[in-house]
């Protein structure tokens, strides 16, 4: 129900844009976010945004990110600039959303972001 796009191989100092679209059984979203997991590390929040526009972000990306929600399309966009090698990770989209089964967490399959210098 979450379709991720963006990511790939990016040169250090460059930028990337990730998008996540929710569809299918999800009919009302409360919050969407991007998380990442680097090898040997725990999954961590990169940035999240509620449908009312409240944004939270990791200290590691503050000053380098833009998060936006298209409520009409149930889509979240995340842009990160000035990429660093330590941004390399698998990035996962998450949605806290309502479906026929109630409120629940939904996760995307993950997209690899690799930053090279």
N, CA and C of each residue as an Amber inpcrd file, in Angstrom:
protein
   351
   0.8040000  -1.2160000   0.0000000   0.0000000   0.0000000   0.0000000
   0.8400000   1.2700000   0.0000000   2.1630000   1.1150000   0.2240000
   3.0620000   2.2640000   0.1640000   4.0220000   2.0390000  -0.9930000
   4.0330000   2.9550000  -1.9340000   4.9030000   2.8530000  -3.0980000
   5.9720000   3.9230000  -2.9910000   7.2090000   3.4880000  -2.8790000
   8.3460000   4.3900000  -2.7090000   9.0320000   4.6310000  -4.0460000
   9.5680000   5.8170000  -4.2130000  10.3470000   6.1250000  -5.4100000
  11.4690000   7.0830000  -5.0320000  12.4910000   7.0890000  -5.8550000
  13.6630000   7.9180000  -5.6010000  14.7980000   7.0690000  -5.0690000
  15.8260000   7.6940000  -4.5720000  16.9710000   6.9580000  -4.0620000
  17.9380000   6.5910000  -5.1600000  18.8260000   5.6440000  -4.8510000
  19.8310000   5.2170000  -5.8170000  21.2190000   5.6510000  -5.3990000
  22.1000000   5.8060000  -6.4060000  23.4970000   6.1790000  -6.1660000
  23.6550000   7.6760000  -6.3560000  24.1660000   8.3510000  -5.3400000
  24.2590000   9.8100000  -5.3680000  25.6460000  10.2460000  -4.8940000
  26.2040000  11.2220000  -5.5560000  27.5050000  11.7360000  -5.1600000
  27.3830000  12.6090000  -3.9210000  28.3840000  12.5390000  -3.0490000
  28.4060000  13.3810000  -1.8540000  28.3070000  14.8440000  -2.2560000
  27.5200000  15.5690000  -1.4800000  27.2860000  16.9640000  -1.8000000
  26.0680000  17.1900000  -2.6650000  25.5770000  16.1210000  -3.2520000
  24.4000000  16.2150000  -4.0930000  23.1220000  16.1440000  -3.2730000
  22.0280000  15.9290000  -3.9630000  20.7450000  15.8690000  -3.2810000
  19.9420000  14.6830000  -3.7860000  18.9500000  14.3090000  -3.0050000
  18.0450000  13.2540000  -3.4280000  16.6280000  13.6210000  -3.0290000
  15.6980000  13.0420000  -3.7580000  14.2900000  13.2600000  -3.4680000
  13.6100000  11.8980000  -3.3880000  12.9710000  11.6680000  -2.2770000
  12.2190000  10.4340000  -2.0680000  10.7440000  10.7690000  -2.0130000
   9.9480000   9.9110000  -2.6230000   8.5070000  10.0840000  -2.5770000
   7.8650000   8.7910000  -2.1250000   6.7430000   8.9240000  -1.4450000
   6.0160000   7.7650000  -0.9550000   4.5370000   8.0210000  -1.1390000
   3.8860000   7.1430000  -1.8780000   2.4580000   7.2850000  -2.1410000
   1.7040000   6.1410000  -1.4850000   0.6640000   6.5020000  -0.7450000
  -0.1780000   5.5040000  -0.0830000  -1.4320000   5.2760000  -0.9010000
  -1.8170000   4.0200000  -1.0020000  -3.0190000   3.7110000  -1.7730000
  -3.6050000   2.4070000  -1.2550000  -4.6020000   1.9380000  -1.9430000
  -5.1940000   0.6510000  -1.5890000  -6.1240000   0.7700000  -0.4050000
  -5.8790000  -0.0250000   0.6140000  -6.8150000  -0.0980000   1.7240000
  -6.7280000   1.1150000   2.6460000  -5.6720000   1.9050000   2.4900000
  -5.5190000   3.0940000   3.3200000  -6.4680000   4.1790000   2.8270000
  -7.2960000   4.7320000   3.7500000  -8.2000000   5.7830000   3.2960000
  -8.0560000   7.0930000   4.0240000  -7.3460000   7.0990000   5.1480000
  -7.0800000   8.3870000   5.7920000  -5.7590000   8.3040000   6.5470000
  -4.8980000   9.2290000   6.2190000  -3.5610000   9.2290000   6.8020000
  -3.4740000  10.2380000   7.9290000  -2.8180000   9.8490000   8.9920000
  -2.5430000  10.7560000  10.1090000  -1.1420000  11.3510000   9.9770000
  -0.1950000  10.4990000   9.5860000   1.2090000  10.9160000   9.5480000
   1.9640000  10.0340000   8.5700000   2.9590000  10.6130000   7.9110000
   3.8690000   9.8350000   7.0800000   5.2900000  10.2190000   7.4260000
   6.1970000   9.2910000   7.2080000   7.5830000   9.5770000   7.5270000
   8.5420000   8.7000000   6.7630000   9.7720000   9.1180000   6.7460000
  10.8650000   8.3250000   6.1930000  11.8130000   7.9480000   7.3170000
  12.1710000   6.6880000   7.3270000  13.1270000   6.1460000   8.2760000
  14.2710000   5.5490000   7.4740000  15.3970000   5.3240000   8.1390000
  16.5060000   4.6940000   7.4280000  17.2440000   3.7390000   8.3530000
  17.8640000   2.7640000   7.7240000  18.6380000   1.7840000   8.4730000
  19.9340000   1.5140000   7.7310000  21.0360000   1.8650000   8.3790000
  22.3530000   1.6050000   7.8360000  22.8210000   0.2400000   8.3240000
  23.7480000  -0.3760000   7.6090000  24.2470000  -1.6970000   8.0190000
  24.7570000  -1.6830000   9.4570000  24.2880000  -2.6300000  10.2410000
  24.7340000  -2.7530000  11.6110000  24.1190000  -1.7620000  12.5790000
  23.1810000  -0.9530000  12.0920000  22.5540000   0.0570000  12.9540000
  21.0520000  -0.1590000  13.0210000  20.4300000   0.4420000  14.0150000
  18.9880000   0.3500000  14.1510000  18.2970000   1.3240000  13.1970000
  17.0510000   1.0090000  12.8840000  16.2680000   1.9140000  12.0520000
  16.0050000   3.2010000  12.8260000  16.1450000   4.3290000  12.1470000
  15.9640000   5.6170000  12.8040000  15.0860000   6.5300000  11.9630000
  14.4340000   7.4500000  12.6300000  13.6110000   8.4460000  11.9450000
  14.5110000   9.4140000  11.1880000  14.1280000   9.7090000   9.9460000
  14.7720000  10.7790000   9.2030000  13.9060000  12.0320000   9.3240000
  12.6600000  11.9170000   8.8910000  11.7260000  13.0340000   9.0160000
  10.3050000  12.5140000   8.8860000   9.4040000  13.1350000   9.6140000
   7.9990000  12.7740000   9.5330000   7.1690000  14.0380000   9.4580000
   5.9530000  13.8860000   8.9300000   5.0570000  15.0320000   8.8050000
   3.6350000  14.5560000   9.0020000   2.8630000  15.3230000   9.7530000
   1.4600000  15.0010000   9.9360000   0.6450000  15.7050000   8.8610000
  -0.6110000  15.2950000   8.7270000  -1.4580000  15.9270000   7.7240000
  -1.7730000  17.3780000   8.0810000  -1.5220000  17.7540000   9.3230000
  -1.6960000  19.1620000   9.7120000  -0.4220000  19.9650000   9.5230000
   0.6670000  19.2750000   9.1000000   1.8960000  19.9760000   8.7720000
   2.9790000  19.9800000   9.8340000   2.7520000  19.2870000  10.9380000
   3.7830000  19.2280000  11.9840000   4.9160000  18.3160000  11.5210000
   6.1380000  18.8210000  11.6200000   7.3030000  18.0900000  11.1210000
   8.2620000  17.7780000  12.2580000   8.7840000  16.5600000  12.2410000
   9.8660000  16.1740000  13.1300000  10.9970000  15.6340000  12.2670000
  12.2260000  15.8330000  12.7060000  13.3630000  15.3750000  11.9220000
  14.5300000  15.0450000  12.8230000  15.3870000  14.1730000  12.3170000
  16.6020000  13.8210000  13.0330000  17.5640000  15.0060000  12.9970000
  18.3440000  15.1330000  14.0630000  19.3280000  16.2210000  14.1090000
  20.3030000  16.1300000  12.9330000  20.5650000  14.9120000  12.4870000
  21.5560000  14.7040000  11.4350000  21.1350000  15.2880000  10.0850000
  19.8430000  15.5540000   9.8950000  19.3960000  16.1060000   8.6130000
  18.8510000  17.5210000   8.7380000  18.7410000  18.0270000   9.9470000
  18.2120000  19.3840000  10.1200000  19.0890000  20.3870000   9.3790000
  18.4490000  21.2820000   8.6850000  19.1600000  22.2440000   7.8630000
  19.4430000  21.7400000   6.4610000  19.1880000  20.4450000   6.2150000
  19.4680000  19.8620000   4.8980000  18.2480000  19.2030000   4.2600000
  17.0850000  19.2940000   4.9210000  15.9560000  18.5400000   4.4000000
  14.7420000  19.4340000   4.1800000  13.8660000  18.9330000   3.3180000
  12.5510000  19.5200000   3.1350000  11.5530000  18.3770000   3.0850000
  10.5180000  18.4680000   3.9010000   9.4700000  17.4500000   3.9110000
   8.1450000  18.1160000   3.5790000   7.3820000  17.4410000   2.7360000
   6.0930000  17.9960000   2.3400000   5.0980000  16.8700000   2.1530000
   3.8450000  17.1630000   2.4440000   2.7690000  16.1920000   2.2990000
   1.7490000  16.7290000   1.3050000   1.4140000  15.8980000   0.3310000
   0.3210000  16.2130000  -0.5850000  -0.8790000  15.4260000  -0.0930000
  -1.7310000  16.0730000   0.6920000  -2.8410000  15.3680000   1.3190000
  -3.8270000  14.8120000   0.2800000  -3.9910000  15.5230000  -0.8080000
  -4.9440000  15.0820000  -1.8270000  -4.4890000  13.7840000  -2.4950000
  -3.1740000  13.5920000  -2.5690000  -2.6300000  12.4050000  -3.2350000
  -2.0620000  11.3880000  -2.2590000  -2.2340000  11.6510000  -0.9520000
  -1.6790000  10.7390000   0.0660000  -0.2130000  10.4350000  -0.2110000
   0.5350000  11.4690000  -0.4870000   1.9330000  11.3110000  -0.8690000
   2.8150000  12.2290000  -0.0270000   3.9440000  11.6710000   0.3860000
   4.9300000  12.4620000   1.1060000   6.1930000  12.5680000   0.2490000
   6.7660000  13.7510000   0.2430000   8.0350000  13.9770000  -0.4550000
   9.0980000  14.3840000   0.5570000  10.2820000  13.8470000   0.3950000
  11.4050000  14.2130000   1.2520000  12.5990000  14.5330000   0.3570000
  13.1640000  15.6880000   0.5520000  14.3730000  16.0630000  -0.1680000
  15.4920000  16.2960000   0.8350000  16.6440000  15.7250000   0.5640000
  17.8190000  15.9270000   1.4080000  18.9320000  16.4710000   0.5190000
  19.5380000  17.5530000   0.9530000  20.6380000  18.1550000   0.2000000
  21.9550000  17.9470000   0.9440000  23.0370000  18.3780000   0.3060000
  24.3790000  18.2640000   0.9050000  24.6120000  16.8610000   1.4560000
  24.3560000  15.8710000   0.6370000  24.4390000  14.4890000   1.0900000
  25.8500000  14.1220000   1.5510000  25.8870000  13.2670000   2.5730000
  27.1350000  12.7840000   3.1470000  27.1660000  11.2700000   3.0460000
  28.3190000  10.7020000   3.1450000  28.4440000   9.2410000   3.0650000
  27.6310000   8.5880000   4.1660000  27.5430000   9.2410000   5.3140000
  26.7800000   8.6490000   6.4200000  25.2760000   8.6760000   6.1970000
  24.8210000   9.2770000   5.0930000  23.4130000   9.1990000   4.7260000
  23.1010000   7.8880000   4.0140000  24.1240000   7.1230000   3.7050000
  23.9310000   5.8310000   3.0420000  23.1440000   4.8880000   3.9360000
  22.0590000   4.3580000   3.4120000  21.1880000   3.4620000   4.1790000
  20.0610000   2.9820000   3.2830000  19.2910000   2.0500000   3.8030000
  18.0160000   1.7080000   3.1830000  16.9700000   2.6220000   3.8130000
  16.2420000   3.3130000   2.9880000  15.2340000   4.2580000   3.4440000
  13.8490000   3.6200000   3.3130000  13.0880000   3.7100000   4.3920000
  11.7530000   3.1120000   4.4450000  10.7040000   4.1920000   4.6760000
   9.6230000   4.0800000   3.9470000   8.4850000   4.9600000   4.1690000
   7.5440000   4.3140000   5.1860000   6.9650000   5.1310000   6.0250000
   6.0000000   4.6520000   7.0040000   4.7790000   5.5660000   6.9680000
   3.6090000   4.9640000   7.1490000   2.3750000   5.7460000   7.2620000
   1.5900000   5.2690000   8.4660000   1.1430000   6.2170000   9.2510000
   0.1900000   5.9240000  10.3190000  -1.1600000   6.3010000   9.7430000
  -1.9980000   5.2980000   9.4980000  -3.1850000   5.5510000   8.7060000
  -4.3580000   4.6800000   9.1260000  -5.5340000   5.1300000   8.7140000
  -6.7750000   4.3990000   8.9730000  -7.1230000   3.5410000   7.7680000
  -7.5710000   2.3300000   8.0650000  -8.1160000   1.4540000   7.0430000
  -9.3800000   0.8310000   7.6290000  -9.9470000  -0.0990000   6.9110000
 -11.1480000  -0.7510000   7.4250000 -10.8670000  -1.4790000   8.7390000
  -9.6160000  -1.8380000   8.9600000  -9.2460000  -2.5510000  10.1660000
  -8.9090000  -1.6470000  11.3370000  -8.9570000  -0.3350000  11.1040000
  -8.6350000   0.6050000  12.1600000  -7.3300000   1.3280000  11.8880000
  -6.7990000   1.9530000  12.9290000  -5.5660000   2.7260000  12.8060000
  -4.3660000   1.7830000  12.8790000  -3.4360000   1.9290000  11.9500000
  -2.2920000   1.0420000  11.9700000  -1.0700000   1.6280000  11.2890000
   0.0370000   0.9400000  11.4780000   1.3100000   1.3290000  10.8610000
   1.5000000   0.5570000   9.5560000   1.9080000   1.2620000   8.5210000
   2.1990000   0.6310000   7.2500000   3.6190000   1.0070000   6.8400000
   4.3340000   0.0400000   6.2670000   5.7240000   0.2720000   5.8710000
   5.9170000  -0.0750000   4.3920000   6.7750000   0.6870000   3.7560000
   7.1830000   0.3650000   2.3980000   8.2590000  -0.7060000   2.4020000
   8.6580000  -1.1300000   1.2130000   9.6280000  -2.2210000   1.0950000
  11.0630000  -1.7450000   1.2550000  11.2600000  -0.4350000   1.1980000
  12.6060000   0.1200000   1.3630000  13.2710000   0.4190000   0.0280000
  14.0560000   1.4830000   0.0200000  14.8130000   1.8510000  -1.1760000
  16.2330000   2.2140000  -0.7590000  17.2010000   1.6950000  -1.4890000
  18.5980000   1.9070000  -1.1260000  19.0730000   3.2830000  -1.5720000
  19.7390000   3.9660000  -0.6740000  20.4200000   5.2240000  -1.0040000
  21.8930000   5.0340000  -0.6890000  22.7340000   5.2140000  -1.6760000
  24.1760000   5.0530000  -1.4890000  24.8650000   6.3390000  -1.9080000
  25.6080000   6.9290000  -0.9830000  26.3060000   8.1790000  -1.2360000
  27.7980000   7.8840000  -1.3890000  28.3740000   8.2980000  -2.5010000
  29.7920000   8.0420000  -2.7490000  30.5240000   9.3700000  -2.8820000
  31.8180000   9.3080000  -2.5830000  32.6340000  10.5360000  -2.6790000
  33.7810000  10.3290000  -3.6550000
